[in-house]
PDB file of C-alpha atoms in Angstrom:
ATOM      1  CA  MET K  18       0.000   0.000   0.000  1.00 47.00           C
ATOM      2  CA  ASN K  19       1.389   3.372  -0.996  1.00 54.00           C
ATOM      3  CA  GLU K  20       0.908   5.981   1.733  1.00 62.00           C
ATOM      4  CA  THR K  21       2.184   8.988  -0.207  1.00 70.00           C
ATOM      5  CA  TYR K  22      -0.990  11.060   0.066  1.00 73.00           C
ATOM      6  CA  LEU K  23      -2.745   9.165   2.866  1.00 76.00           C
ATOM      7  CA  PHE K  24      -1.979  11.683   5.615  1.00 81.00           C
ATOM      8  CA  GLU K  25      -3.384  14.551   3.544  1.00 80.00           C
ATOM      9  CA  VAL K  26      -6.540  12.546   2.792  1.00 78.00           C
ATOM     10  CA  TYR K  27      -7.001  11.871   6.517  1.00 82.00           C
ATOM     11  CA  VAL K  28      -6.538  15.516   7.467  1.00 86.00           C
ATOM     12  CA  VAL K  29      -8.898  16.907   4.823  1.00 86.00           C
ATOM     13  CA  TYR K  30     -11.509  14.216   5.468  1.00 84.00           C
ATOM     14  CA  SER K  31     -11.411  14.805   9.235  1.00 88.00           C
ATOM     15  CA  LEU K  32     -11.726  18.579   8.889  1.00 91.00           C
ATOM     16  CA  VAL K  33     -14.597  18.384   6.407  1.00 89.00           C
ATOM     17  CA  ALA K  34     -16.410  15.677   8.397  1.00 87.00           C
ATOM     18  CA  VAL K  35     -16.229  17.675  11.636  1.00 91.00           C
ATOM     19  CA  ALA K  36     -17.251  20.922   9.908  1.00 93.00           C
ATOM     20  CA  LEU K  37     -20.229  19.280   8.166  1.00 88.00           C
ATOM     21  CA  THR K  38     -21.384  17.608  11.370  1.00 88.00           C
ATOM     22  CA  ILE K  39     -21.174  20.857  13.358  1.00 92.00           C
ATOM     23  CA  TRP K  40     -22.991  22.842  10.665  1.00 92.00           C
ATOM     24  CA  LEU K  41     -25.753  20.269  10.313  1.00 86.00           C
ATOM     25  CA  ALA K  42     -26.174  19.858  14.089  1.00 88.00           C
ATOM     26  CA  ARG K  43     -26.522  23.635  14.560  1.00 91.00           C
ATOM     27  CA  THR K  44     -29.023  23.825  11.724  1.00 89.00           C
ATOM     28  CA  LEU K  45     -31.051  20.962  13.183  1.00 84.00           C
ATOM     29  CA  PHE K  46     -30.902  22.512  16.663  1.00 88.00           C
ATOM     30  CA  ARG K  47     -32.123  25.892  15.423  1.00 88.00           C
ATOM     31  CA  THR K  48     -34.949  24.599  13.243  1.00 86.00           C
ATOM     32  CA  GLY K  49     -35.810  21.705  15.528  1.00 83.00           C
ATOM     33  CA  SER K  50     -36.371  24.038  18.481  1.00 87.00           C
ATOM     34  CA  VAL K  51     -39.261  25.732  16.656  1.00 86.00           C
ATOM     35  CA  PHE K  52     -40.828  22.384  15.860  1.00 81.00           C
ATOM     36  CA  LEU K  53     -40.364  20.957  19.358  1.00 83.00           C
ATOM     37  CA  ALA K  54     -41.760  24.145  20.912  1.00 86.00           C
ATOM     38  CA  ASP K  55     -44.948  23.461  18.938  1.00 82.00           C
ATOM     39  CA  VAL K  56     -45.021  19.799  19.962  1.00 79.00           C
ATOM     40  CA  PHE K  57     -44.365  20.503  23.646  1.00 80.00           C
ATOM     41  CA  ALA K  58     -46.296  23.789  23.827  1.00 80.00           C
ATOM     42  CA  ASP K  59     -47.282  23.180  27.448  1.00 84.00           C
ATOM     43  CA  ARG K  60     -43.703  22.264  28.490  1.00 86.00           C
ATOM     44  CA  PRO K  61     -41.117  24.558  26.855  1.00 89.00           C
ATOM     45  CA  ASP K  62     -38.413  23.259  29.220  1.00 92.00           C
ATOM     46  CA  LEU K  63     -39.051  19.721  27.966  1.00 88.00           C
ATOM     47  CA  ALA K  64     -38.856  20.893  24.343  1.00 87.00           C
ATOM     48  CA  GLU K  65     -35.443  22.439  24.978  1.00 90.00           C
ATOM     49  CA  ALA K  66     -34.198  19.350  26.829  1.00 91.00           C
ATOM     50  CA  VAL K  67     -35.333  17.012  24.037  1.00 87.00           C
ATOM     51  CA  ASN K  68     -33.672  19.257  21.455  1.00 88.00           C
ATOM     52  CA  GLN K  69     -30.386  19.228  23.390  1.00 91.00           C
ATOM     53  CA  LEU K  70     -30.499  15.431  23.725  1.00 89.00           C
ATOM     54  CA  LEU K  71     -31.171  15.011  20.006  1.00 86.00           C
ATOM     55  CA  VAL K  72     -28.192  17.215  19.145  1.00 89.00           C
ATOM     56  CA  VAL K  73     -25.871  15.344  21.518  1.00 90.00           C
ATOM     57  CA  GLY K  74     -26.992  12.038  20.028  1.00 87.00           C
ATOM     58  CA  PHE K  75     -26.516  13.464  16.539  1.00 85.00           C
ATOM     59  CA  TYR K  76     -22.926  14.514  17.358  1.00 89.00           C
ATOM     60  CA  LEU K  77     -22.068  11.154  18.894  1.00 89.00           C
ATOM     61  CA  LEU K  78     -23.547   9.141  16.056  1.00 86.00           C
ATOM     62  CA  ASN K  79     -22.175  11.234  13.195  1.00 85.00           C
ATOM     63  CA  LEU K  80     -18.681  11.884  14.519  1.00 87.00           C
ATOM     64  CA  GLY K  81     -18.319   8.298  15.682  1.00 87.00           C
ATOM     65  CA  TYR K  82     -19.363   7.058  12.264  1.00 85.00           C
ATOM     66  CA  ALA K  83     -17.157   9.577  10.435  1.00 84.00           C
ATOM     67  CA  PHE K  84     -14.055   8.530  12.337  1.00 84.00           C
ATOM     68  CA  TYR K  85     -14.959   4.864  12.051  1.00 84.00           C
ATOM     69  CA  MET K  86     -14.840   5.337   8.264  1.00 80.00           C
ATOM     70  CA  LEU K  87     -11.463   7.082   8.430  1.00 77.00           C
ATOM     71  CA  LYS K  88      -9.389   4.071   7.341  1.00 76.00           C
ATOM     72  CA  ALA K  89      -8.508   4.382   3.658  1.00 73.00           C
ATOM     73  CA  GLU K  90      -6.288   2.769   1.086  1.00 72.00           C
ATOM     74  CA  GLY K  91      -3.177   4.626   0.021  1.00 70.00           C
ATOM     75  CA  ALA K  92      -3.037   6.814  -3.073  1.00 72.00           C
ATOM     76  CA  ASP K  93      -0.218   6.963  -5.613  1.00 77.00           C
ATOM     77  CA  SER K  94      -0.974  10.460  -6.894  1.00 79.00           C
ATOM     78  CA  SER K  95      -2.871  13.566  -5.956  1.00 78.00           C
ATOM     79  CA  PHE K  96      -5.609  12.508  -8.411  1.00 81.00           C
ATOM     80  CA  ALA K  97      -5.993   9.140  -6.657  1.00 79.00           C
ATOM     81  CA  ALA K  98      -6.013  10.928  -3.305  1.00 79.00           C
ATOM     82  CA  MET K  99      -8.883  13.146  -4.506  1.00 82.00           C
ATOM     83  CA  GLU K 100     -10.796  10.026  -5.593  1.00 83.00           C
ATOM     84  CA  VAL K 101     -10.347   8.424  -2.176  1.00 80.00           C
ATOM     85  CA  LEU K 102     -11.369  11.658  -0.474  1.00 81.00           C
ATOM     86  CA  GLY K 103     -14.385  12.067  -2.753  1.00 85.00           C
ATOM     87  CA  GLN K 104     -15.578   8.528  -2.050  1.00 85.00           C
ATOM     88  CA  LYS K 105     -15.168   8.969   1.678  1.00 83.00           C
ATOM     89  CA  LEU K 106     -16.932  12.341   1.789  1.00 84.00           C
ATOM     90  CA  GLY K 107     -19.655  11.203  -0.592  1.00 87.00           C
ATOM     91  CA  PHE K 108     -20.464   8.196   1.554  1.00 86.00           C
ATOM     92  CA  LEU K 109     -20.363  10.361   4.691  1.00 82.00           C
ATOM     93  CA  LEU K 110     -22.772  12.881   3.125  1.00 84.00           C
ATOM     94  CA  LEU K 111     -25.162  10.117   2.103  1.00 88.00           C
ATOM     95  CA  SER K 112     -25.021   8.767   5.648  1.00 84.00           C
ATOM     96  CA  LEU K 113     -25.608  12.228   7.156  1.00 80.00           C
ATOM     97  CA  GLY K 114     -28.573  12.682   4.819  1.00 85.00           C
ATOM     98  CA  ALA K 115     -30.050   9.355   5.892  1.00 87.00           C
ATOM     99  CA  ILE K 116     -29.602  10.226   9.558  1.00 79.00           C
ATOM    100  CA  HIS K 117     -31.139  13.662   8.910  1.00 78.00           C
ATOM    101  CA  PHE K 118     -34.218  12.118   7.308  1.00 86.00           C
ATOM    102  CA  GLY K 119     -34.379   9.682  10.222  1.00 84.00           C
ATOM    103  CA  ASN K 120     -34.485  12.694  12.561  1.00 76.00           C
ATOM    104  CA  LEU K 121     -37.234  14.269  10.466  1.00 79.00           C
ATOM    105  CA  TYR K 122     -39.260  11.071  10.647  1.00 87.00           C
ATOM    106  CA  LEU K 123     -38.763  10.968  14.418  1.00 81.00           C
ATOM    107  CA  PHE K 124     -40.004  14.576  14.650  1.00 77.00           C
ATOM    108  CA  HIS K 125     -42.999  13.625  12.513  1.00 82.00           C
ATOM    109  CA  LEU K 126     -43.874  10.757  14.864  1.00 85.00           C
ATOM    110  CA  ILE K 127     -43.501  12.984  17.930  1.00 78.00           C
ATOM    111  CA  ARG K 128     -45.718  15.671  16.420  1.00 77.00           C
ATOM    112  CA  GLN K 129     -48.313  13.171  15.203  1.00 82.00           C
ATOM    113  CA  ARG K 130     -48.520  11.677  18.674  1.00 79.00           C
ATOM    114  CA  SER K 131     -48.920  15.065  20.333  1.00 74.00           C
ATOM    115  CA  GLN K 132     -51.657  16.081  17.876  1.00 75.00           C
ATOM    116  CA  MET K 133     -53.573  12.847  18.439  1.00 77.00           C
ATOM    117  CA  ALA K 134     -53.780  13.647  22.152  1.00 71.00           C
ATOM    118  CA  THR K 135     -55.617  16.911  21.414  1.00 74.00           C
ATOM    119  CA  MET K 136     -58.001  15.564  18.772  1.00 74.00           C
ATOM    120  CA  PRO K 137     -61.688  15.229  19.634  1.00 79.00           C
ATOM    121  CA  PRO K 138     -63.069  11.718  19.992  1.00 77.00           C
ATOM    122  CA  PRO K 139     -64.584  10.122  16.900  1.00 77.00           C
ATOM    123  CA  VAL K 140     -68.271  10.799  16.186  1.00 79.00           C
ATOM    124  CA  ARG K 141     -70.670   7.935  16.854  1.00 77.00           C
ATOM    125  CA  PRO K 142     -72.791   6.853  13.899  1.00 72.00           C
ATOM    126  CA  HIS K 143     -76.346   8.236  13.954  1.00 76.00           C
ATOM    127  CA  MET K 144     -78.025   5.426  12.044  1.00 75.00           C
ATOM    128  CA  ASN K 145     -77.454   1.784  11.321  1.00 73.00           C
ATOM    129  CA  LEU K 146     -77.407   0.803   7.657  1.00 72.00           C
ATOM    130  CA  GLY K 147     -77.880  -2.845   8.507  1.00 68.00           C
ATOM    131  CA  THR K 148     -76.459  -5.830   6.684  1.00 66.00           C
ATOM    132  CA  SER K 149     -78.036  -7.510   3.723  1.00 62.00           C
ATOM    133  CA  SER K 150     -78.351 -11.275   3.968  1.00 60.00           C
ATOM    134  CA  THR K 151     -78.840 -11.749   0.220  1.00 57.00           C
ATOM    135  CA  ARG K 152     -76.266 -10.857  -2.363  1.00 55.00           C
ATOM    136  CA  ALA K 153     -76.949 -10.325  -6.028  1.00 52.00           C
TER     137      ALA K 153
END
C-alpha cells in the first residue's frame, strides 16, 4: 500500500467531516427548536431538553461514524487521493442525509402523537345501515 498522500486525505476528510457535522447539528438545533416548541407547547423546558439530547446524540452518532470510516487505502498520486477523499466524503454525506431524514421522521412521529392527544373523539354513527343477507 502506498501511503504517499494518505496523511493529507485523513486531514482533509477529518476537517470536512467535523465541519459538516457541526454545521448540520446547529441547523437541526435551530430549526428543531421551533418544531419541538410546537409539539411541547405546554412544556417549553421539555422541548429544549429534548432538542439538546437530540443534538448530543446526533454529534455522537455522526462523529463516531465519520471517524470509524477514516481508514482508507493509500493513493499513488494527488488525483488518486482526490478520488479516495471524494468517495469517503460522498459516503459520509449520504449517511448524514439518511440520519437527517431519520431525525425528520422521528419529529414527525412525535408531532403526530402530540396532535392525536388533542383531537376530539370520533363521532358515533347516527343510524345503522344494517347488513343484507342476500347478495346479487
